[in-house]
């Protein structure tokens, strides 16, 4: 087994910024604050949020 060197935050944030829907399945994600801007923008651009 090989572990990734680091999580690709920039690449993941770009995917969130372009996504029509984002589903977060984990209740804790390390460094989630790094995606705050993209998640807030996605939140403003949708009609309904499901929790």
mmCIF file of C-alpha atoms in Angstrom, residues 18-46:
data_model
loop_
_atom_site.group_PDB
_atom_site.id
_atom_site.type_symbol
_atom_site.label_atom_id
_atom_site.label_comp_id
_atom_site.label_asym_id
_atom_site.label_seq_id
_atom_site.Cartn_x
_atom_site.Cartn_y
_atom_site.Cartn_z
ATOM 1 C CA UNK A 18 -17.374 23.952 -10.885
ATOM 2 C CA UNK A 19 -19.700 21.345 -9.376
ATOM 3 C CA UNK A 20 -23.473 21.433 -9.632
ATOM 4 C CA UNK A 21 -23.733 19.417 -6.423
ATOM 5 C CA UNK A 22 -21.324 18.758 -3.562
ATOM 6 C CA UNK A 23 -21.930 15.947 -1.100
ATOM 7 C CA UNK A 24 -19.762 15.704 1.978
ATOM 8 C CA UNK A 25 -20.047 12.243 3.459
ATOM 9 C CA UNK A 26 -17.576 12.660 6.274
ATOM 10 C CA UNK A 27 -18.424 14.562 9.459
ATOM 11 C CA UNK A 28 -14.827 15.682 9.874
ATOM 12 C CA UNK A 29 -12.524 16.720 7.074
ATOM 13 C CA UNK A 30 -9.052 17.964 7.942
ATOM 14 C CA UNK A 31 -8.351 21.509 6.762
ATOM 15 C CA UNK A 32 -11.932 22.065 5.594
ATOM 16 C CA UNK A 33 -11.396 25.789 6.149
ATOM 17 C CA UNK A 34 -9.213 25.774 3.019
ATOM 18 C CA UNK A 35 -12.371 25.148 0.973
ATOM 19 C CA UNK A 36 -14.470 27.787 2.746
ATOM 20 C CA UNK A 37 -14.558 30.247 -0.172
ATOM 21 C CA UNK A 38 -15.579 27.583 -2.725
ATOM 22 C CA UNK A 39 -18.190 26.010 -0.427
ATOM 23 C CA UNK A 40 -19.733 29.404 0.379
ATOM 24 C CA UNK A 41 -19.876 30.278 -3.337
ATOM 25 C CA UNK A 42 -21.505 26.937 -4.093
ATOM 26 C CA UNK A 43 -23.966 27.528 -1.258
ATOM 27 C CA UNK A 44 -24.979 30.926 -2.688
ATOM 28 C CA UNK A 45 -25.465 29.508 -6.176
ATOM 29 C CA UNK A 46 -28.004 26.805 -5.318
#
